[in-house]
Amino acid sequence: ISATLQPGESPDLLNVESNLNGTAIIKRGGYTQAAALTVSTAGVVGAHYFIDPNGNSVTLACHSNLCSKATNGGAFTIFLTTSVFPTYWQFVDINGISYGVNSSRDPTISYNGTTLSNIAAPQGNVIELTKDRMVISGTSANPNRVHYSASGGYTNFTTGPQSSDPYFDDFGTTGDSVFGLKYANGKL
């Protein structure tokens, strides 16, 4: 059986998708507003979802010069107001704590859904997690350098001689930039 359009139906397939078997064309539901932010002067420039240490679902949404959070689907409240506009955010989380960096290279933040703090980490604009390390890149001094935290010590970036200590790698030549990092299948 193949999917066919009836006479008078549009052949452009705009706002439609096929079912899993490919036997029917289904109209998409469209967009919906997931939640209302407390200030709506700009679009969302970074979002993240994580489970806090108490098992609550926390959604982060950064917009304009603000970052807001919603806990368990509740209303959004502002938890950060110090970043400049426009600033784009990236987040990762481990053990109920979300870590964030932004395009303004502000200090790396740590947020558990209640307590916000800056951590002693490189002030980069790209962040990722590997199996046992946090990875930050894109500092203004060395935009091509990738910093790795200590093995199992996600906030320790003080380099040392042991293989479990933090270290860094430089990619490309001086002045080159790292624009993204992804850890998949055991490789960064």
PDB file of C-alpha atoms in Angstrom:
ATOM      1  CA  ILE A   1       0.000   0.000   0.000  1.00  0.00           C
ATOM      2  CA  SER A   2       1.326   3.436  -0.817  1.00  0.00           C
ATOM      3  CA  ALA A   3       0.347   6.851   0.480  1.00  0.00           C
ATOM      4  CA  THR A   4      -1.742   8.754  -2.072  1.00  0.00           C
ATOM      5  CA  LEU A   5      -3.460  12.111  -1.990  1.00  0.00           C
ATOM      6  CA  GLN A   6      -7.138  12.380  -2.742  1.00  0.00           C
ATOM      7  CA  PRO A   7      -8.351  14.760  -5.502  1.00  0.00           C
ATOM      8  CA  GLY A   8      -8.260  18.352  -4.248  1.00  0.00           C
ATOM      9  CA  GLU A   9      -5.584  17.712  -1.578  1.00  0.00           C
ATOM     10  CA  SER A  10      -2.339  19.689  -1.672  1.00  0.00           C
ATOM     11  CA  PRO A  11       0.711  17.929  -3.123  1.00  0.00           C
ATOM     12  CA  ASP A  12       3.274  20.105  -1.315  1.00  0.00           C
ATOM     13  CA  LEU A  13       3.282  18.109   1.946  1.00  0.00           C
ATOM     14  CA  LEU A  14       3.740  21.234   4.041  1.00  0.00           C
ATOM     15  CA  ASN A  15       3.137  20.676   7.783  1.00  0.00           C
ATOM     16  CA  VAL A  16       2.585  16.945   7.369  1.00  0.00           C
ATOM     17  CA  GLU A  17       4.510  13.772   8.126  1.00  0.00           C
ATOM     18  CA  SER A  18       4.110  10.118   7.254  1.00  0.00           C
ATOM     19  CA  ASN A  19       3.139   7.432   9.740  1.00  0.00           C
ATOM     20  CA  LEU A  20       5.730   4.839  10.757  1.00  0.00           C
ATOM     21  CA  ASN A  21       4.667   2.409   8.025  1.00  0.00           C
ATOM     22  CA  GLY A  22       4.709   5.076   5.311  1.00  0.00           C
ATOM     23  CA  THR A  23       1.100   4.286   4.427  1.00  0.00           C
ATOM     24  CA  ALA A  24      -0.489   7.581   5.411  1.00  0.00           C
ATOM     25  CA  ILE A  25       0.208  11.299   5.471  1.00  0.00           C
ATOM     26  CA  ILE A  26      -0.762  12.934   8.764  1.00  0.00           C
ATOM     27  CA  LYS A  27      -1.163  16.652   9.456  1.00  0.00           C
ATOM     28  CA  ARG A  28       1.251  17.880  12.116  1.00  0.00           C
ATOM     29  CA  GLY A  29      -0.125  19.251  15.344  1.00  0.00           C
ATOM     30  CA  GLY A  30       1.809  22.502  14.939  1.00  0.00           C
ATOM     31  CA  TYR A  31       3.554  24.593  17.510  1.00  0.00           C
ATOM     32  CA  THR A  32       2.386  25.184  21.020  1.00  0.00           C
ATOM     33  CA  GLN A  33       3.561  27.395  23.840  1.00  0.00           C
ATOM     34  CA  ALA A  34       5.260  25.195  26.402  1.00  0.00           C
ATOM     35  CA  ALA A  35       5.393  27.856  29.114  1.00  0.00           C
ATOM     36  CA  ALA A  36       5.433  31.594  29.678  1.00  0.00           C
ATOM     37  CA  LEU A  37       8.681  33.220  30.741  1.00  0.00           C
ATOM     38  CA  THR A  38       8.645  36.054  33.272  1.00  0.00           C
ATOM     39  CA  VAL A  39      10.180  38.498  30.769  1.00  0.00           C
ATOM     40  CA  SER A  40       9.641  38.104  27.045  1.00  0.00           C
ATOM     41  CA  THR A  41      11.857  40.758  25.474  1.00  0.00           C
ATOM     42  CA  ALA A  42      13.872  38.234  23.447  1.00  0.00           C
ATOM     43  CA  GLY A  43      13.840  34.661  22.292  1.00  0.00           C
ATOM     44  CA  VAL A  44      15.333  31.750  24.207  1.00  0.00           C
ATOM     45  CA  VAL A  45      19.111  31.521  23.650  1.00  0.00           C
ATOM     46  CA  GLY A  46      19.819  28.442  25.747  1.00  0.00           C
ATOM     47  CA  ALA A  47      17.714  25.780  27.418  1.00  0.00           C
ATOM     48  CA  HIS A  48      18.401  22.684  29.480  1.00  0.00           C
ATOM     49  CA  TYR A  49      16.483  20.025  31.385  1.00  0.00           C
ATOM     50  CA  PHE A  50      17.862  18.071  34.329  1.00  0.00           C
ATOM     51  CA  ILE A  51      16.834  16.232  37.490  1.00  0.00           C
ATOM     52  CA  ASP A  52      17.974  17.998  40.680  1.00  0.00           C
ATOM     53  CA  PRO A  53      19.409  16.166  43.743  1.00  0.00           C
ATOM     54  CA  ASN A  54      15.885  15.864  45.232  1.00  0.00           C
ATOM     55  CA  GLY A  55      14.457  14.180  42.111  1.00  0.00           C
ATOM     56  CA  ASN A  56      12.656  17.279  40.793  1.00  0.00           C
ATOM     57  CA  SER A  57      12.488  18.002  37.066  1.00  0.00           C
ATOM     58  CA  VAL A  58      14.126  21.364  36.389  1.00  0.00           C
ATOM     59  CA  THR A  59      13.872  23.231  33.090  1.00  0.00           C
ATOM     60  CA  LEU A  60      16.267  26.131  32.476  1.00  0.00           C
ATOM     61  CA  ALA A  61      15.577  28.759  29.815  1.00  0.00           C
ATOM     62  CA  CYS A  62      17.883  31.713  29.167  1.00  0.00           C
ATOM     63  CA  HIS A  63      16.529  34.727  27.312  1.00  0.00           C
ATOM     64  CA  SER A  64      17.469  38.380  26.932  1.00  0.00           C
ATOM     65  CA  ASN A  65      19.966  38.904  29.794  1.00  0.00           C
ATOM     66  CA  LEU A  66      18.164  36.509  32.158  1.00  0.00           C
ATOM     67  CA  CYS A  67      18.026  32.811  32.975  1.00  0.00           C
ATOM     68  CA  SER A  68      14.823  31.339  34.408  1.00  0.00           C
ATOM     69  CA  LYS A  69      13.914  27.966  35.859  1.00  0.00           C
ATOM     70  CA  ALA A  70      10.734  25.945  36.205  1.00  0.00           C
ATOM     71  CA  THR A  71      10.523  23.072  38.669  1.00  0.00           C
ATOM     72  CA  ASN A  72       8.218  20.106  37.977  1.00  0.00           C
ATOM     73  CA  GLY A  73       6.407  21.991  35.208  1.00  0.00           C
ATOM     74  CA  GLY A  74       5.636  25.004  37.423  1.00  0.00           C
ATOM     75  CA  ALA A  75       5.938  28.657  36.522  1.00  0.00           C
ATOM     76  CA  PHE A  76       9.302  30.060  35.473  1.00  0.00           C
ATOM     77  CA  THR A  77      11.221  32.232  37.940  1.00  0.00           C
ATOM     78  CA  ILE A  78      14.426  34.167  37.262  1.00  0.00           C
ATOM     79  CA  PHE A  79      17.554  32.728  38.904  1.00  0.00           C
ATOM     80  CA  LEU A  80      20.312  34.652  37.046  1.00  0.00           C
ATOM     81  CA  THR A  81      20.373  38.275  35.923  1.00  0.00           C
ATOM     82  CA  THR A  82      24.061  39.097  35.529  1.00  0.00           C
ATOM     83  CA  SER A  83      24.723  38.154  31.927  1.00  0.00           C
ATOM     84  CA  VAL A  84      24.778  40.719  29.118  1.00  0.00           C
ATOM     85  CA  PHE A  85      22.547  40.616  26.039  1.00  0.00           C
ATOM     86  CA  PRO A  86      22.856  38.895  23.609  1.00  0.00           C
ATOM     87  CA  THR A  87      24.426  35.893  25.315  1.00  0.00           C
ATOM     88  CA  TYR A  88      24.043  32.300  24.115  1.00  0.00           C
ATOM     89  CA  TRP A  89      24.145  29.504  26.705  1.00  0.00           C
ATOM     90  CA  GLN A  90      25.225  25.856  26.765  1.00  0.00           C
ATOM     91  CA  PHE A  91      24.589  23.477  29.672  1.00  0.00           C
ATOM     92  CA  VAL A  92      25.512  19.983  30.849  1.00  0.00           C
ATOM     93  CA  ASP A  93      24.530  18.185  34.031  1.00  0.00           C
ATOM     94  CA  ILE A  94      25.897  15.457  36.246  1.00  0.00           C
ATOM     95  CA  ASN A  95      24.755  14.164  39.650  1.00  0.00           C
ATOM     96  CA  GLY A  96      21.849  16.610  39.871  1.00  0.00           C
ATOM     97  CA  ILE A  97      23.912  19.717  39.154  1.00  0.00           C
ATOM     98  CA  SER A  98      23.742  21.716  35.949  1.00  0.00           C
ATOM     99  CA  TYR A  99      26.826  23.569  34.698  1.00  0.00           C
ATOM    100  CA  GLY A 100      26.649  26.380  32.166  1.00  0.00           C
ATOM    101  CA  VAL A 101      28.885  28.516  29.992  1.00  0.00           C
ATOM    102  CA  ASN A 102      27.949  31.352  27.689  1.00  0.00           C
ATOM    103  CA  SER A 103      29.136  33.289  24.672  1.00  0.00           C
ATOM    104  CA  SER A 104      30.130  36.247  26.870  1.00  0.00           C
ATOM    105  CA  ARG A 105      32.598  33.927  28.622  1.00  0.00           C
ATOM    106  CA  ASP A 106      31.239  34.767  32.052  1.00  0.00           C
ATOM    107  CA  PRO A 107      32.403  32.504  34.902  1.00  0.00           C
ATOM    108  CA  THR A 108      31.164  28.915  34.549  1.00  0.00           C
ATOM    109  CA  ILE A 109      28.049  28.472  36.671  1.00  0.00           C
ATOM    110  CA  SER A 110      26.895  25.592  38.838  1.00  0.00           C
ATOM    111  CA  TYR A 111      23.170  25.300  39.616  1.00  0.00           C
ATOM    112  CA  ASN A 112      21.313  22.558  41.474  1.00  0.00           C
ATOM    113  CA  GLY A 113      17.841  24.073  41.101  1.00  0.00           C
ATOM    114  CA  THR A 114      18.262  26.081  44.312  1.00  0.00           C
ATOM    115  CA  THR A 115      21.839  27.315  44.715  1.00  0.00           C
ATOM    116  CA  LEU A 116      23.673  29.224  41.981  1.00  0.00           C
ATOM    117  CA  SER A 117      27.444  29.650  42.172  1.00  0.00           C
ATOM    118  CA  ASN A 118      30.466  30.253  39.977  1.00  0.00           C
ATOM    119  CA  ILE A 119      33.085  27.530  39.810  1.00  0.00           C
ATOM    120  CA  ALA A 120      36.841  27.843  39.320  1.00  0.00           C
ATOM    121  CA  ALA A 121      36.875  26.637  35.736  1.00  0.00           C
ATOM    122  CA  PRO A 122      38.012  28.052  32.398  1.00  0.00           C
ATOM    123  CA  GLN A 123      35.689  30.843  31.218  1.00  0.00           C
ATOM    124  CA  GLY A 124      34.836  29.319  27.857  1.00  0.00           C
ATOM    125  CA  ASN A 125      31.812  29.273  25.600  1.00  0.00           C
ATOM    126  CA  VAL A 126      31.572  25.525  24.828  1.00  0.00           C
ATOM    127  CA  ILE A 127      30.925  22.772  27.401  1.00  0.00           C
ATOM    128  CA  GLU A 128      30.498  18.990  27.250  1.00  0.00           C
ATOM    129  CA  LEU A 129      30.794  15.930  29.496  1.00  0.00           C
ATOM    130  CA  THR A 130      32.741  12.775  28.795  1.00  0.00           C
ATOM    131  CA  LYS A 131      32.430   9.541  30.766  1.00  0.00           C
ATOM    132  CA  ASP A 132      34.295  11.025  33.730  1.00  0.00           C
ATOM    133  CA  ARG A 133      35.336  14.609  32.921  1.00  0.00           C
ATOM    134  CA  MET A 134      33.833  18.005  32.197  1.00  0.00           C
ATOM    135  CA  VAL A 135      35.282  19.613  29.083  1.00  0.00           C
ATOM    136  CA  ILE A 136      35.326  23.368  28.418  1.00  0.00           C
ATOM    137  CA  SER A 137      36.663  25.192  25.379  1.00  0.00           C
ATOM    138  CA  GLY A 138      36.535  28.597  23.753  1.00  0.00           C
ATOM    139  CA  THR A 139      38.292  30.842  26.253  1.00  0.00           C
ATOM    140  CA  SER A 140      39.153  34.299  24.938  1.00  0.00           C
ATOM    141  CA  ALA A 141      42.904  33.758  25.549  1.00  0.00           C
ATOM    142  CA  ASN A 142      43.001  30.321  23.864  1.00  0.00           C
ATOM    143  CA  PRO A 143      39.884  29.736  21.739  1.00  0.00           C
ATOM    144  CA  ASN A 144      41.447  26.559  20.259  1.00  0.00           C
ATOM    145  CA  ARG A 145      42.245  25.002  23.666  1.00  0.00           C
ATOM    146  CA  VAL A 146      40.116  22.205  25.145  1.00  0.00           C
ATOM    147  CA  HIS A 147      40.304  21.961  28.953  1.00  0.00           C
ATOM    148  CA  TYR A 148      39.543  18.636  30.683  1.00  0.00           C
ATOM    149  CA  SER A 149      38.640  18.441  34.391  1.00  0.00           C
ATOM    150  CA  ALA A 150      40.065  15.844  36.745  1.00  0.00           C
ATOM    151  CA  SER A 151      38.771  12.317  36.249  1.00  0.00           C
ATOM    152  CA  GLY A 152      35.636  12.183  38.417  1.00  0.00           C
ATOM    153  CA  GLY A 153      36.306  15.735  39.670  1.00  0.00           C
ATOM    154  CA  TYR A 154      34.096  17.752  37.356  1.00  0.00           C
ATOM    155  CA  THR A 155      34.970  21.133  38.904  1.00  0.00           C
ATOM    156  CA  ASN A 156      38.746  20.604  39.303  1.00  0.00           C
ATOM    157  CA  PHE A 157      40.701  22.168  36.426  1.00  0.00           C
ATOM    158  CA  THR A 158      44.109  22.519  38.138  1.00  0.00           C
ATOM    159  CA  THR A 159      46.511  20.596  35.889  1.00  0.00           C
ATOM    160  CA  GLY A 160      48.851  17.971  37.306  1.00  0.00           C
ATOM    161  CA  PRO A 161      51.203  15.121  36.313  1.00  0.00           C
ATOM    162  CA  GLN A 162      48.885  12.145  36.912  1.00  0.00           C
ATOM    163  CA  SER A 163      46.701  10.710  34.137  1.00  0.00           C
ATOM    164  CA  SER A 164      43.642  11.378  36.319  1.00  0.00           C
ATOM    165  CA  ASP A 165      44.596  15.076  36.740  1.00  0.00           C
ATOM    166  CA  PRO A 166      43.112  17.876  34.634  1.00  0.00           C
ATOM    167  CA  TYR A 167      44.890  18.658  31.372  1.00  0.00           C
ATOM    168  CA  PHE A 168      44.353  20.548  28.116  1.00  0.00           C
ATOM    169  CA  ASP A 169      44.832  20.045  24.379  1.00  0.00           C
ATOM    170  CA  ASP A 170      45.327  22.727  21.718  1.00  0.00           C
ATOM    171  CA  PHE A 171      43.686  22.083  18.349  1.00  0.00           C
ATOM    172  CA  GLY A 172      44.621  23.844  15.143  1.00  0.00           C
ATOM    173  CA  THR A 173      46.820  26.910  15.225  1.00  0.00           C
ATOM    174  CA  THR A 174      46.815  29.928  17.514  1.00  0.00           C
ATOM    175  CA  GLY A 175      43.734  32.007  16.763  1.00  0.00           C
ATOM    176  CA  ASP A 176      41.633  29.061  15.570  1.00  0.00           C
ATOM    177  CA  SER A 177      38.428  28.477  17.539  1.00  0.00           C
ATOM    178  CA  VAL A 178      36.526  25.451  18.767  1.00  0.00           C
ATOM    179  CA  PHE A 179      32.824  25.979  18.009  1.00  0.00           C
ATOM    180  CA  GLY A 180      31.374  22.771  19.388  1.00  0.00           C
ATOM    181  CA  LEU A 181      32.184  19.571  21.272  1.00  0.00           C
ATOM    182  CA  LYS A 182      30.281  16.279  21.368  1.00  0.00           C
ATOM    183  CA  TYR A 183      31.059  13.114  23.301  1.00  0.00           C
ATOM    184  CA  ALA A 184      29.690   9.982  21.651  1.00  0.00           C
ATOM    185  CA  ASN A 185      30.681   6.308  21.566  1.00  0.00           C
ATOM    186  CA  GLY A 186      33.549   6.905  23.979  1.00  0.00           C
ATOM    187  CA  LYS A 187      35.143   9.677  21.913  1.00  0.00           C
ATOM    188  CA  LEU A 188      35.137  13.474  22.125  1.00  0.00           C
TER     189      LEU A 188
END
